[in-house]
mmCIF file of C-alpha atoms in Angstrom:
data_model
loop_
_atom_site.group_PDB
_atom_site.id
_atom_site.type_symbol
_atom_site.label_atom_id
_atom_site.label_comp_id
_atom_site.label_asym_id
_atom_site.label_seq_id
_atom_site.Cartn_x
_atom_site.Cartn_y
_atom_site.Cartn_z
ATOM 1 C CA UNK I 54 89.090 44.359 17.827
ATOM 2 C CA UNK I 55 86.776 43.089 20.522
ATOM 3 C CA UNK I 56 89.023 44.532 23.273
ATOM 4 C CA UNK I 57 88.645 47.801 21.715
ATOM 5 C CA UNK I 58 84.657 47.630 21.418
ATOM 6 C CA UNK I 59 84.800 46.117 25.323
ATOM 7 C CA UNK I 60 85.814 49.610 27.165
ATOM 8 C CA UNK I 61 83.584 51.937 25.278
ATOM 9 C CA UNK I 62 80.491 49.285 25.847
ATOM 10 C CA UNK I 63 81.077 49.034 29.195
ATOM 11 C CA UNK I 64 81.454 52.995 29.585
ATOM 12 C CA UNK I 65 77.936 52.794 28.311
ATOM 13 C CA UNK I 66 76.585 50.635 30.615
ATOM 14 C CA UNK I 67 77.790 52.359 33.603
ATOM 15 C CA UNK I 68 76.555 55.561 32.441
ATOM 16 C CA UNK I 69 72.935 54.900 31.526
ATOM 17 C CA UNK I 70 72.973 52.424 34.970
ATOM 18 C CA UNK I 71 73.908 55.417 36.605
ATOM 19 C CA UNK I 72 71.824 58.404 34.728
ATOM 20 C CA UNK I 73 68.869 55.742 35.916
ATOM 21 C CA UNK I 74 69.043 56.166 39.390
ATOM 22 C CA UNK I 75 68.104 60.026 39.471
ATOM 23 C CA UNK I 76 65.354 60.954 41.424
ATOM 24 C CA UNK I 77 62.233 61.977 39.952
ATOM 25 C CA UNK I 78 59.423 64.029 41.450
ATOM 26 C CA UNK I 79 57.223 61.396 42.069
ATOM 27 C CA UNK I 80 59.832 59.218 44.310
ATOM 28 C CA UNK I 81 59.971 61.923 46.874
ATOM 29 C CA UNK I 82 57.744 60.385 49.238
ATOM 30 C CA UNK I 83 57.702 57.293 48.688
ATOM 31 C CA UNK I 84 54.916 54.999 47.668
ATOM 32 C CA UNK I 85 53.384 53.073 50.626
ATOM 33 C CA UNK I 86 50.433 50.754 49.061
ATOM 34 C CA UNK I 87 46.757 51.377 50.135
ATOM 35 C CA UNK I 88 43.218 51.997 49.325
ATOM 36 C CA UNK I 89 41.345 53.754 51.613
ATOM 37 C CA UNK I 90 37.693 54.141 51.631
ATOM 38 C CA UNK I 91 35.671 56.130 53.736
ATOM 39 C CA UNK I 92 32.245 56.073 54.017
ATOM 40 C CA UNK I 93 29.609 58.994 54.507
ATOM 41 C CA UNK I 94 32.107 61.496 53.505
ATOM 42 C CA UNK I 95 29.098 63.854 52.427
ATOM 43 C CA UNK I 96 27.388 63.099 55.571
ATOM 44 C CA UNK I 97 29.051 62.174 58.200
ATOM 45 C CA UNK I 98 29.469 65.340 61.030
ATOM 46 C CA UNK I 99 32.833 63.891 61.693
ATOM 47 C CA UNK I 100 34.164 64.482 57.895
ATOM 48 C CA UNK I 101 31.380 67.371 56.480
ATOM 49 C CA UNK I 102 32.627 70.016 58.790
ATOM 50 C CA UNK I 103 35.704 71.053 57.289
ATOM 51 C CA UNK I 104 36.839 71.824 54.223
ATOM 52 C CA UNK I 105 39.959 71.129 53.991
ATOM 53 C CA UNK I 106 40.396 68.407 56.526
ATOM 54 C CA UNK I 107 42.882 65.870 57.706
ATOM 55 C CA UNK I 108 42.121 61.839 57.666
ATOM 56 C CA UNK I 109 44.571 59.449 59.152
ATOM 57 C CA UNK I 110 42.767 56.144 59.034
ATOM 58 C CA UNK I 111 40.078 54.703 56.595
ATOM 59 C CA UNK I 112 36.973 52.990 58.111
ATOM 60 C CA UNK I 113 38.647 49.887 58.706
ATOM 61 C CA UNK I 114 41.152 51.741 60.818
ATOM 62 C CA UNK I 115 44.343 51.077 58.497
ATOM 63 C CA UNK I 116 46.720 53.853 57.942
ATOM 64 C CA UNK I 117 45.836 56.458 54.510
ATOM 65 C CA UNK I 118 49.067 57.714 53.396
ATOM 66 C CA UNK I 119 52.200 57.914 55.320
ATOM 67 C CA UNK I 120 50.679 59.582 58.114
ATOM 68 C CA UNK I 121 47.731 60.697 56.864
ATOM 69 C CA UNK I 122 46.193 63.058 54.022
ATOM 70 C CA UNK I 123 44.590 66.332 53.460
ATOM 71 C CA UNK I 124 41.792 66.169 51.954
ATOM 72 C CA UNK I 125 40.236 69.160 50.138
ATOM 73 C CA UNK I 126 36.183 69.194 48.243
ATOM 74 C CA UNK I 127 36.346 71.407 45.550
ATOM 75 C CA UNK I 128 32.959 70.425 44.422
ATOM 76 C CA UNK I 129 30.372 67.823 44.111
ATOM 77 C CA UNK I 130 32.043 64.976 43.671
ATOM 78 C CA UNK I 131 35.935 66.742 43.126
ATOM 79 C CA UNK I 132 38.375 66.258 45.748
ATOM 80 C CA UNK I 133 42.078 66.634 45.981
ATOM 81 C CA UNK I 134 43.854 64.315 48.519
ATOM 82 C CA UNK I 135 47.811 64.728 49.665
ATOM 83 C CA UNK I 136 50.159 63.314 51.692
ATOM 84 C CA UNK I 137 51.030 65.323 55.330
ATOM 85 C CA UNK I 138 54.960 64.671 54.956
ATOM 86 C CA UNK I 139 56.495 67.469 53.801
ATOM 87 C CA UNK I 140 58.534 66.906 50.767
ATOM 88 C CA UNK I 141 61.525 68.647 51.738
ATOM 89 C CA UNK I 142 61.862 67.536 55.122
ATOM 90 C CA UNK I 143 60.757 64.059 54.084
ATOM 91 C CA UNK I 144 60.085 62.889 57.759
ATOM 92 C CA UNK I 145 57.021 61.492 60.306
ATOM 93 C CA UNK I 146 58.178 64.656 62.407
ATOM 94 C CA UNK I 147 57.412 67.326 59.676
ATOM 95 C CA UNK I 148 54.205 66.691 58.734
ATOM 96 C CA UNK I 149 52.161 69.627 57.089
ATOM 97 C CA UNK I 150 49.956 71.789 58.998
ATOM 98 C CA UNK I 151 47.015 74.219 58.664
ATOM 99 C CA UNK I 152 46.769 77.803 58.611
ATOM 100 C CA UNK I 153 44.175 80.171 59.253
ATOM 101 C CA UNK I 154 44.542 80.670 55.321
ATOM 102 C CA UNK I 155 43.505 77.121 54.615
ATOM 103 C CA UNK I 156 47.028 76.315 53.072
ATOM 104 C CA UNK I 157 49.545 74.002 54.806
ATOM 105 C CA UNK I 158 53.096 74.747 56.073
ATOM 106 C CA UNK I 159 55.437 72.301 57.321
ATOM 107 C CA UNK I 160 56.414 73.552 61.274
ATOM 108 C CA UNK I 161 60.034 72.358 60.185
ATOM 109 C CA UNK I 162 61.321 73.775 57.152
ATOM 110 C CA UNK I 163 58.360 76.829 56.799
ATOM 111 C CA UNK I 164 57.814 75.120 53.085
ATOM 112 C CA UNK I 165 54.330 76.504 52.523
ATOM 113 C CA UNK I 166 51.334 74.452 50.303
ATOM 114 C CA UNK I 167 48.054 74.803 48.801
ATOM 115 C CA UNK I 168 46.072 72.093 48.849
ATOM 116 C CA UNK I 169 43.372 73.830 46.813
ATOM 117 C CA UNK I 170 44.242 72.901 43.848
ATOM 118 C CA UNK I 171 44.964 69.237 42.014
ATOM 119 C CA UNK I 172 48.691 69.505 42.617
ATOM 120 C CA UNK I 173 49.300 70.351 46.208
ATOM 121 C CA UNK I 174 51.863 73.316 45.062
ATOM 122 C CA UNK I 175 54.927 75.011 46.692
ATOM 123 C CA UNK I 176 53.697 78.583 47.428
ATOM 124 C CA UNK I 177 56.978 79.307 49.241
ATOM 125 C CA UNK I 178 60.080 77.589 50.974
ATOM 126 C CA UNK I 179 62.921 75.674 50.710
ATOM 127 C CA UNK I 180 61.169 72.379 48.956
ATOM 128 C CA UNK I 181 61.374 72.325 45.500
ATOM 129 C CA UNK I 182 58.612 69.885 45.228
ATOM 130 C CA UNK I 183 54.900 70.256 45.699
ATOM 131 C CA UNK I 184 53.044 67.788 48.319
ATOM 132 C CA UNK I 185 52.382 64.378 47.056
ATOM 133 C CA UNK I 186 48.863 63.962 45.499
ATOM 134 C CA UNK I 187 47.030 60.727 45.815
ATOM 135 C CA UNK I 188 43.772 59.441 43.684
ATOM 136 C CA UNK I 189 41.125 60.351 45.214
ATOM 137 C CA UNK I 190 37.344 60.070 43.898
ATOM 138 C CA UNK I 191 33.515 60.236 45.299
ATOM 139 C CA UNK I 192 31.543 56.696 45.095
ATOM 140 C CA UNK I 193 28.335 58.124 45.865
ATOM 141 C CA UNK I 194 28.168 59.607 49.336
ATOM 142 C CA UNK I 195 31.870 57.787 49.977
ATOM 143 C CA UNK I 196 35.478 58.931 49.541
ATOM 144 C CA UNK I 197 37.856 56.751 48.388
ATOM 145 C CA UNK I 198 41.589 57.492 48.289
ATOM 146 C CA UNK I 199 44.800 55.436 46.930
ATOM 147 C CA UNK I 200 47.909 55.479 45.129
#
């Protein structure tokens, strides 16, 4: 009797070990730990000039991101921040870009983004996944930015 309950337990197992390991959306890109602040966002010439904008390193110089985010300031005190790997191409060597329409295509795979809105959607390509969106939040006059 216990031989016979054995083999079907064990054909369990292996499939819900196995149906666990599918990707979601979320483990794209993966998650690389930081919290980034950066200060004088509102003020600063070097971040106020552009809307959207790109930020590599926080004010202590670490790394924000992979390679960096694109920040976008929808309003006082609403911004959207993303990750510049594209999500298809999932490489330091395909990392979004800007075009004169303020959305972001990656040079590699011609996935295209907006990063005007929360989400950092897929307007067209081959990705199947929208950029990766990070917290980000005004602190007063500062920016702050993590996973």
């Amino acid at each position: 009797m216990i031989q016979q309950i054995k083999l079907p337990l064990f054909i369990l197992l292996l499939f819900t070990t196995l149906s666990g390991c599918v990707k979601d959306s979320e483990d794209i890109i993966p998650n690389v730990p930081f919290h980034a602040e950066v200060l004088n966002f509102e003020t600063d010439p070097n971040y106020n000039q552009q809307n959207p904008q790109i930020i590599r390193r926080d004010r202590n110089g670490f790394s924000i991101g992979h390679y960096g985010v694109v920040v976008y300031k929808v309003g006082a005190g609403i911004v959207y921040a993303f990750d510049l790997m594209c999500p298809y191409e999932k490489s330091g060597t395909s990392l979004v870009q800007k075009q004169d329409d303020d959305n972001y295509k990656c040079p590699t795979c011609g996935s295209t983004y907006s990063v005007m809105t929360q989400y950092g959607s897929l307007l067209e390509g081959p990705s199947k996944f929208a950029l990766k969106p990070y917290r980000a939040e005004m602190d007063g006059n500062h920016l702050i930015i993590a996973n």
